[in-house]
Amino acid sequence: QVQLVESGGGLVQAGGSLRLSCAASGRTFSSYAMGWFRQAPGKEREFVAAIRWSGGSTYYADFVKGRFTISRDNAKNTVYLQMNRLKPEDTAVYYCAEHRSGSNNVRGSYDNWGQGTQVTVSS
């Protein structure tokens, strides 16, 4: 199994920015896209953004459009999530995962999840 490692989380003030990184230890042989999800305490894990390895098509949840940007570096097997204009409600653990099949905005379409990185946005 390819190992995914998220990094870049931390504490930031509202309105600030963070860039998350998801690095794969090896090639993602079977996946055709990568996604970012978030999970706040007491809430379901929700879709944030996804990007295809080939072609680079991107998909975003409505609540992050215009603020977050997903990108990838195919040569490094790394996916990024640039988060701008952060809000307290963005506070969550952010996970990356390989898109296996199905709709790109549902958790069941992904597997091989990373360990997550905590993002905390203060007021």
Tab-separated table of N, CA and C in Angstrom:
chain	number	residue	atom	x	y	z
A	1	GLN	N	0.837	-1.181	0.000
A	1	GLN	CA	0.000	0.000	0.000
A	1	GLN	C	0.882	1.245	0.000
A	2	VAL	N	0.530	2.196	-0.835
A	2	VAL	CA	1.234	3.467	-0.870
A	2	VAL	C	0.921	4.233	0.409
A	3	GLN	N	1.950	4.775	1.030
A	3	GLN	CA	1.769	5.550	2.247
A	3	GLN	C	1.576	7.027	1.922
A	4	LEU	N	0.552	7.623	2.511
A	4	LEU	CA	0.260	9.032	2.319
A	4	LEU	C	0.531	9.774	3.617
A	5	VAL	N	1.251	10.867	3.518
A	5	VAL	CA	1.610	11.649	4.690
A	5	VAL	C	1.210	13.097	4.483
A	6	GLU	N	0.276	13.568	5.303
A	6	GLU	CA	-0.142	14.962	5.256
A	6	GLU	C	0.741	15.802	6.161
A	7	SER	N	0.930	17.038	5.768
A	7	SER	CA	1.679	17.981	6.581
A	7	SER	C	1.204	19.391	6.262
A	8	GLY	N	1.626	20.342	7.064
A	8	GLY	CA	1.312	21.736	6.813
A	8	GLY	C	0.222	22.321	7.681
A	9	GLY	N	-0.428	21.491	8.480
A	9	GLY	CA	-1.457	22.003	9.358
A	9	GLY	C	-0.860	22.799	10.502
A	10	GLY	N	-1.725	23.459	11.237
A	10	GLY	CA	-1.271	24.250	12.361
A	10	GLY	C	-2.333	25.207	12.820
A	11	LEU	N	-1.914	26.158	13.621
A	11	LEU	CA	-2.808	27.176	14.165
A	11	LEU	C	-2.637	28.463	13.380
A	12	VAL	N	-3.745	29.024	12.934
A	12	VAL	CA	-3.709	30.258	12.163
A	12	VAL	C	-4.896	31.124	12.548
A	13	GLN	N	-4.723	32.426	12.457
A	13	GLN	CA	-5.807	33.343	12.749
A	13	GLN	C	-6.790	33.411	11.587
A	14	ALA	N	-8.027	33.739	11.891
A	14	ALA	CA	-9.034	33.912	10.854
A	14	ALA	C	-8.542	34.903	9.808
A	15	GLY	N	-8.748	34.547	8.544
A	15	GLY	CA	-8.277	35.369	7.447
A	15	GLY	C	-6.909	34.990	6.947
A	16	GLY	N	-6.224	34.136	7.673
A	16	GLY	CA	-4.891	33.712	7.294
A	16	GLY	C	-4.898	32.579	6.293
A	17	SER	N	-3.702	32.065	6.002
A	17	SER	CA	-3.538	31.032	4.988
A	17	SER	C	-2.656	29.900	5.479
A	18	LEU	N	-2.888	28.726	4.926
A	18	LEU	CA	-2.051	27.560	5.137
A	18	LEU	C	-1.984	26.779	3.837
A	19	ARG	N	-0.892	26.065	3.632
A	19	ARG	CA	-0.791	25.149	2.515
A	19	ARG	C	-0.529	23.756	3.043
A	20	LEU	N	-1.446	22.855	2.754
A	20	LEU	CA	-1.305	21.472	3.152
A	20	LEU	C	-0.648	20.673	2.038
A	21	SER	N	0.107	19.675	2.433
A	21	SER	CA	0.780	18.814	1.486
A	21	SER	C	0.447	17.363	1.788
A	22	CYS	N	0.273	16.574	0.750
A	22	CYS	CA	0.050	15.140	0.879
A	22	CYS	C	1.060	14.447	-0.012
A	23	ALA	N	2.041	13.816	0.599
A	23	ALA	CA	3.116	13.166	-0.138
A	23	ALA	C	2.955	11.655	-0.097
A	24	ALA	N	3.068	11.025	-1.249
A	24	ALA	CA	3.009	9.575	-1.356
A	24	ALA	C	4.421	9.013	-1.346
A	25	SER	N	4.611	7.939	-0.592
A	25	SER	CA	5.934	7.332	-0.486
A	25	SER	C	6.322	6.559	-1.734
A	26	GLY	N	5.351	6.225	-2.535
A	26	GLY	CA	5.583	5.512	-3.771
A	26	GLY	C	4.541	5.901	-4.795
A	27	ARG	N	4.612	5.290	-5.943
A	27	ARG	CA	3.652	5.591	-6.994
A	27	ARG	C	2.260	5.089	-6.635
A	28	THR	N	1.270	5.898	-6.969
A	28	THR	CA	-0.124	5.518	-6.771
A	28	THR	C	-0.574	4.767	-8.016
A	29	PHE	N	-0.402	3.459	-7.975
A	29	PHE	CA	-0.569	2.636	-9.165
A	29	PHE	C	-1.987	2.584	-9.719
A	30	SER	N	-2.982	2.543	-8.866
A	30	SER	CA	-4.350	2.303	-9.317
A	30	SER	C	-5.262	3.524	-9.287
A	31	SER	N	-4.929	4.524	-8.510
A	31	SER	CA	-5.808	5.680	-8.402
A	31	SER	C	-5.655	6.605	-9.599
A	32	TYR	N	-6.741	7.313	-9.906
A	32	TYR	CA	-6.663	8.275	-11.001
A	32	TYR	C	-6.871	9.707	-10.523
A	33	ALA	N	-7.106	9.862	-9.223
A	33	ALA	CA	-7.285	11.187	-8.656
A	33	ALA	C	-6.974	11.143	-7.165
A	34	MET	N	-6.763	12.310	-6.596
A	34	MET	CA	-6.557	12.448	-5.162
A	34	MET	C	-7.559	13.448	-4.620
A	35	GLY	N	-7.961	13.237	-3.389
A	35	GLY	CA	-8.922	14.128	-2.774
A	35	GLY	C	-8.520	14.559	-1.384
A	36	TRP	N	-9.066	15.678	-0.975
A	36	TRP	CA	-8.942	16.177	0.387
A	36	TRP	C	-10.305	16.155	1.052
A	37	PHE	N	-10.346	15.653	2.273
A	37	PHE	CA	-11.539	15.656	3.102
A	37	PHE	C	-11.202	16.310	4.426
A	38	ARG	N	-12.212	16.723	5.156
A	38	ARG	CA	-12.015	17.289	6.475
A	38	ARG	C	-13.037	16.695	7.427
A	39	GLN	N	-12.671	16.662	8.700
A	39	GLN	CA	-13.591	16.183	9.715
A	39	GLN	C	-13.429	17.008	10.981
A	40	ALA	N	-14.493	17.698	11.348
A	40	ALA	CA	-14.534	18.462	12.579
A	40	ALA	C	-15.141	17.598	13.678
A	41	PRO	N	-14.883	17.914	14.944
A	41	PRO	CA	-15.425	17.123	16.041
A	41	PRO	C	-16.942	16.993	15.968
A	42	GLY	N	-17.434	15.767	16.079
A	42	GLY	CA	-18.861	15.523	16.065
A	42	GLY	C	-19.524	15.588	14.710
A	43	LYS	N	-18.739	15.745	13.659
A	43	LYS	CA	-19.296	15.856	12.324
A	43	LYS	C	-18.788	14.751	11.414
A	44	GLU	N	-19.510	14.533	10.323
A	44	GLU	CA	-19.094	13.573	9.323
A	44	GLU	C	-17.894	14.092	8.554
A	45	ARG	N	-17.088	13.164	8.071
A	45	ARG	CA	-15.989	13.552	7.205
A	45	ARG	C	-16.576	14.040	5.888
A	46	GLU	N	-16.193	15.237	5.472
A	46	GLU	CA	-16.792	15.842	4.302
A	46	GLU	C	-15.769	16.147	3.213
A	47	PHE	N	-16.235	16.084	1.993
A	47	PHE	CA	-15.406	16.341	0.832
A	47	PHE	C	-15.007	17.803	0.763
A	48	VAL	N	-13.748	18.040	0.409
A	48	VAL	CA	-13.236	19.400	0.256
A	48	VAL	C	-12.873	19.683	-1.197
A	49	ALA	N	-12.016	18.848	-1.772
A	49	ALA	CA	-11.547	19.075	-3.133
A	49	ALA	C	-10.923	17.807	-3.678
A	50	ALA	N	-10.839	17.712	-4.995
A	50	ALA	CA	-10.195	16.574	-5.648
A	50	ALA	C	-9.525	17.031	-6.926
A	51	ILE	N	-8.530	16.265	-7.349
A	51	ILE	CA	-7.814	16.584	-8.577
A	51	ILE	C	-7.381	15.306	-9.263
A	52	ARG	N	-7.507	15.276	-10.576
A	52	ARG	CA	-7.057	14.130	-11.351
A	52	ARG	C	-5.555	14.191	-11.584
A	53	TRP	N	-4.889	13.038	-11.514
A	53	TRP	CA	-3.469	12.990	-11.822
A	53	TRP	C	-3.216	13.357	-13.275
A	54	SER	N	-4.035	12.810	-14.160
A	54	SER	CA	-3.904	13.079	-15.578
A	54	SER	C	-4.928	14.121	-15.996
A	55	GLY	N	-4.450	15.208	-16.566
A	55	GLY	CA	-5.336	16.268	-17.011
A	55	GLY	C	-5.509	17.385	-16.011
A	56	GLY	N	-5.516	17.045	-14.721
A	56	GLY	CA	-5.573	18.059	-13.686
A	56	GLY	C	-6.933	18.668	-13.423
A	57	SER	N	-8.013	18.029	-13.868
A	57	SER	CA	-9.344	18.544	-13.584
A	57	SER	C	-9.563	18.618	-12.080
A	58	THR	N	-10.171	19.690	-11.631
A	58	THR	CA	-10.378	19.912	-10.207
A	58	THR	C	-11.849	19.990	-9.861
A	59	TYR	N	-12.149	19.668	-8.610
A	59	TYR	CA	-13.512	19.675	-8.103
A	59	TYR	C	-13.474	20.211	-6.678
A	60	TYR	N	-14.458	21.035	-6.337
A	60	TYR	CA	-14.478	21.673	-5.035
A	60	TYR	C	-15.852	21.606	-4.392
A	61	ALA	N	-15.855	21.484	-3.085
A	61	ALA	CA	-17.080	21.675	-2.335
A	61	ALA	C	-17.461	23.145	-2.396
A	62	ASP	N	-18.757	23.417	-2.380
A	62	ASP	CA	-19.225	24.787	-2.510
A	62	ASP	C	-18.665	25.704	-1.425
A	63	PHE	N	-18.484	25.182	-0.231
A	63	PHE	CA	-18.085	26.040	0.875
A	63	PHE	C	-16.635	26.479	0.835
A	64	VAL	N	-15.843	25.942	-0.107
A	64	VAL	CA	-14.444	26.367	-0.212
A	64	VAL	C	-14.122	27.026	-1.546
A	65	LYS	N	-15.060	27.055	-2.457
A	65	LYS	CA	-14.809	27.660	-3.761
A	65	LYS	C	-14.419	29.124	-3.602
A	66	GLY	N	-13.348	29.498	-4.296
A	66	GLY	CA	-12.858	30.857	-4.214
A	66	GLY	C	-11.872	31.087	-3.097
A	67	ARG	N	-11.730	30.128	-2.194
A	67	ARG	CA	-10.798	30.264	-1.077
A	67	ARG	C	-9.693	29.209	-1.101
A	68	PHE	N	-10.037	27.983	-1.476
A	68	PHE	CA	-9.076	26.885	-1.483
A	68	PHE	C	-8.714	26.519	-2.920
A	69	THR	N	-7.476	26.088	-3.112
A	69	THR	CA	-7.015	25.641	-4.414
A	69	THR	C	-6.257	24.331	-4.261
A	70	ILE	N	-6.671	23.316	-5.004
A	70	ILE	CA	-5.979	22.042	-4.995
A	70	ILE	C	-5.050	21.979	-6.207
A	71	SER	N	-3.880	21.408	-6.014
A	71	SER	CA	-2.919	21.265	-7.097
A	71	SER	C	-2.120	19.988	-6.886
A	72	ARG	N	-1.355	19.613	-7.896
A	72	ARG	CA	-0.556	18.399	-7.756
A	72	ARG	C	0.770	18.519	-8.495
A	73	ASP	N	1.726	17.738	-8.038
A	73	ASP	CA	3.022	17.603	-8.676
A	73	ASP	C	3.176	16.127	-8.979
A	74	ASN	N	2.892	15.745	-10.214
A	74	ASN	CA	2.901	14.335	-10.578
A	74	ASN	C	4.269	13.682	-10.374
A	75	ALA	N	5.328	14.415	-10.687
A	75	ALA	CA	6.671	13.870	-10.561
A	75	ALA	C	7.009	13.521	-9.118
A	76	LYS	N	6.445	14.256	-8.180
A	76	LYS	CA	6.709	14.028	-6.766
A	76	LYS	C	5.598	13.263	-6.060
A	77	ASN	N	4.570	12.873	-6.811
A	77	ASN	CA	3.419	12.182	-6.220
A	77	ASN	C	2.897	12.936	-4.997
A	78	THR	N	2.736	14.223	-5.175
A	78	THR	CA	2.334	15.084	-4.081
A	78	THR	C	1.151	15.945	-4.491
A	79	VAL	N	0.206	16.089	-3.581
A	79	VAL	CA	-0.969	16.925	-3.782
A	79	VAL	C	-0.978	18.003	-2.720
A	80	TYR	N	-1.393	19.192	-3.101
A	80	TYR	CA	-1.398	20.324	-2.200
A	80	TYR	C	-2.802	20.895	-2.068
A	81	LEU	N	-3.036	21.538	-0.951
A	81	LEU	CA	-4.273	22.279	-0.744
A	81	LEU	C	-3.905	23.637	-0.171
A	82	GLN	N	-3.994	24.652	-1.009
A	82	GLN	CA	-3.750	26.017	-0.572
A	82	GLN	C	-5.044	26.577	-0.003
A	83	MET	N	-5.007	26.983	1.242
A	83	MET	CA	-6.192	27.462	1.927
A	83	MET	C	-5.995	28.928	2.287
A	84	ASN	N	-6.829	29.777	1.723
A	84	ASN	CA	-6.771	31.211	1.977
A	84	ASN	C	-8.054	31.688	2.641
A	85	ARG	N	-7.970	32.844	3.265
A	85	ARG	CA	-9.134	33.439	3.926
A	85	ARG	C	-9.812	32.438	4.846
A	86	LEU	N	-9.009	31.809	5.667
A	86	LEU	CA	-9.513	30.768	6.547
A	86	LEU	C	-10.495	31.323	7.568
A	87	LYS	N	-11.481	30.504	7.892
A	87	LYS	CA	-12.520	30.846	8.844
A	87	LYS	C	-12.488	29.869	10.004
A	88	PRO	N	-12.994	30.267	11.171
A	88	PRO	CA	-13.036	29.331	12.298
A	88	PRO	C	-13.743	28.019	11.961
A	89	GLU	N	-14.750	28.060	11.114
A	89	GLU	CA	-15.465	26.847	10.744
A	89	GLU	C	-14.656	25.911	9.853
A	90	ASP	N	-13.486	26.354	9.396
A	90	ASP	CA	-12.584	25.485	8.660
A	90	ASP	C	-11.772	24.587	9.585
A	91	THR	N	-11.862	24.827	10.874
A	91	THR	CA	-11.134	24.023	11.846
A	91	THR	C	-11.555	22.561	11.736
A	92	ALA	N	-10.589	21.688	11.513
A	92	ALA	CA	-10.861	20.267	11.320
A	92	ALA	C	-9.544	19.536	11.124
A	93	VAL	N	-9.633	18.217	11.135
A	93	VAL	CA	-8.522	17.400	10.687
A	93	VAL	C	-8.693	17.198	9.192
A	94	TYR	N	-7.665	17.475	8.441
A	94	TYR	CA	-7.713	17.355	6.992
A	94	TYR	C	-6.977	16.101	6.548
A	95	TYR	N	-7.636	15.321	5.699
A	95	TYR	CA	-7.102	14.056	5.218
A	95	TYR	C	-6.988	14.062	3.703
A	96	CYS	N	-5.970	13.400	3.191
A	96	CYS	CA	-5.914	13.130	1.764
A	96	CYS	C	-6.100	11.639	1.542
A	97	ALA	N	-6.534	11.278	0.349
A	97	ALA	CA	-6.797	9.880	0.037
A	97	ALA	C	-6.789	9.667	-1.468
A	98	GLU	N	-6.590	8.422	-1.851
A	98	GLU	CA	-6.624	8.051	-3.259
A	98	GLU	C	-8.052	7.786	-3.699
A	99	HIS	N	-8.408	8.328	-4.849
A	99	HIS	CA	-9.714	8.107	-5.435
A	99	HIS	C	-9.698	6.794	-6.205
A	100	ARG	N	-10.476	5.840	-5.742
A	100	ARG	CA	-10.504	4.508	-6.338
A	100	ARG	C	-11.517	4.413	-7.464
A	101	SER	N	-12.761	4.786	-7.160
A	101	SER	CA	-13.831	4.700	-8.135
A	101	SER	C	-15.034	5.461	-7.622
A	102	GLY	N	-16.015	5.637	-8.493
A	102	GLY	CA	-17.255	6.274	-8.103
A	102	GLY	C	-17.175	7.787	-8.086
A	103	SER	N	-18.191	8.393	-7.503
A	103	SER	CA	-18.272	9.847	-7.428
A	103	SER	C	-17.105	10.407	-6.630
A	104	ASN	N	-16.581	11.521	-7.091
A	104	ASN	CA	-15.374	12.062	-6.473
A	104	ASN	C	-15.626	12.837	-5.187
A	105	ASN	N	-16.878	13.039	-4.832
A	105	ASN	CA	-17.194	13.825	-3.653
A	105	ASN	C	-17.760	13.006	-2.498
A	106	VAL	N	-17.625	11.693	-2.555
A	106	VAL	CA	-18.111	10.844	-1.474
A	106	VAL	C	-16.960	10.017	-0.913
A	107	ARG	N	-16.998	9.805	0.396
A	107	ARG	CA	-15.913	9.122	1.078
A	107	ARG	C	-15.691	7.702	0.589
A	108	GLY	N	-16.774	7.006	0.257
A	108	GLY	CA	-16.676	5.622	-0.164
A	108	GLY	C	-15.935	5.406	-1.463
A	109	SER	N	-15.687	6.458	-2.208
A	109	SER	CA	-14.958	6.346	-3.461
A	109	SER	C	-13.448	6.366	-3.257
A	110	TYR	N	-13.015	6.587	-2.036
A	110	TYR	CA	-11.598	6.737	-1.728
A	110	TYR	C	-11.106	5.644	-0.780
A	111	ASP	N	-9.818	5.377	-0.866
A	111	ASP	CA	-9.179	4.496	0.102
A	111	ASP	C	-7.743	4.959	0.306
A	112	ASN	N	-6.999	4.239	1.106
A	112	ASN	CA	-5.609	4.573	1.417
A	112	ASN	C	-5.491	5.997	1.968
A	113	TRP	N	-6.163	6.221	3.069
A	113	TRP	CA	-6.179	7.525	3.704
A	113	TRP	C	-4.886	7.829	4.441
A	114	GLY	N	-4.513	9.094	4.434
A	114	GLY	CA	-3.390	9.529	5.237
A	114	GLY	C	-3.785	9.641	6.695
A	115	GLN	N	-2.836	10.029	7.525
A	115	GLN	CA	-3.086	10.104	8.968
A	115	GLN	C	-3.817	11.372	9.378
A	116	GLY	N	-3.855	12.349	8.503
A	116	GLY	CA	-4.527	13.600	8.783
A	116	GLY	C	-3.602	14.638	9.384
A	117	THR	N	-3.951	15.887	9.178
A	117	THR	CA	-3.216	16.995	9.777
A	117	THR	C	-4.216	18.005	10.322
A	118	GLN	N	-3.975	18.462	11.531
A	118	GLN	CA	-4.913	19.344	12.216
A	118	GLN	C	-4.770	20.780	11.747
A	119	VAL	N	-5.897	21.376	11.405
A	119	VAL	CA	-5.962	22.793	11.076
A	119	VAL	C	-6.874	23.463	12.092
A	120	THR	N	-6.353	24.458	12.774
A	120	THR	CA	-7.129	25.191	13.764
A	120	THR	C	-7.106	26.666	13.418
A	121	VAL	N	-8.282	27.237	13.241
A	121	VAL	CA	-8.411	28.642	12.889
A	121	VAL	C	-9.029	29.373	14.070
A	122	SER	N	-8.304	30.310	14.608
A	122	SER	CA	-8.759	31.048	15.776
A	122	SER	C	-9.379	32.374	15.374
A	123	SER	N	-10.221	32.895	16.261
A	123	SER	CA	-10.847	34.198	16.039
A	123	SER	C	-9.989	35.322	16.573
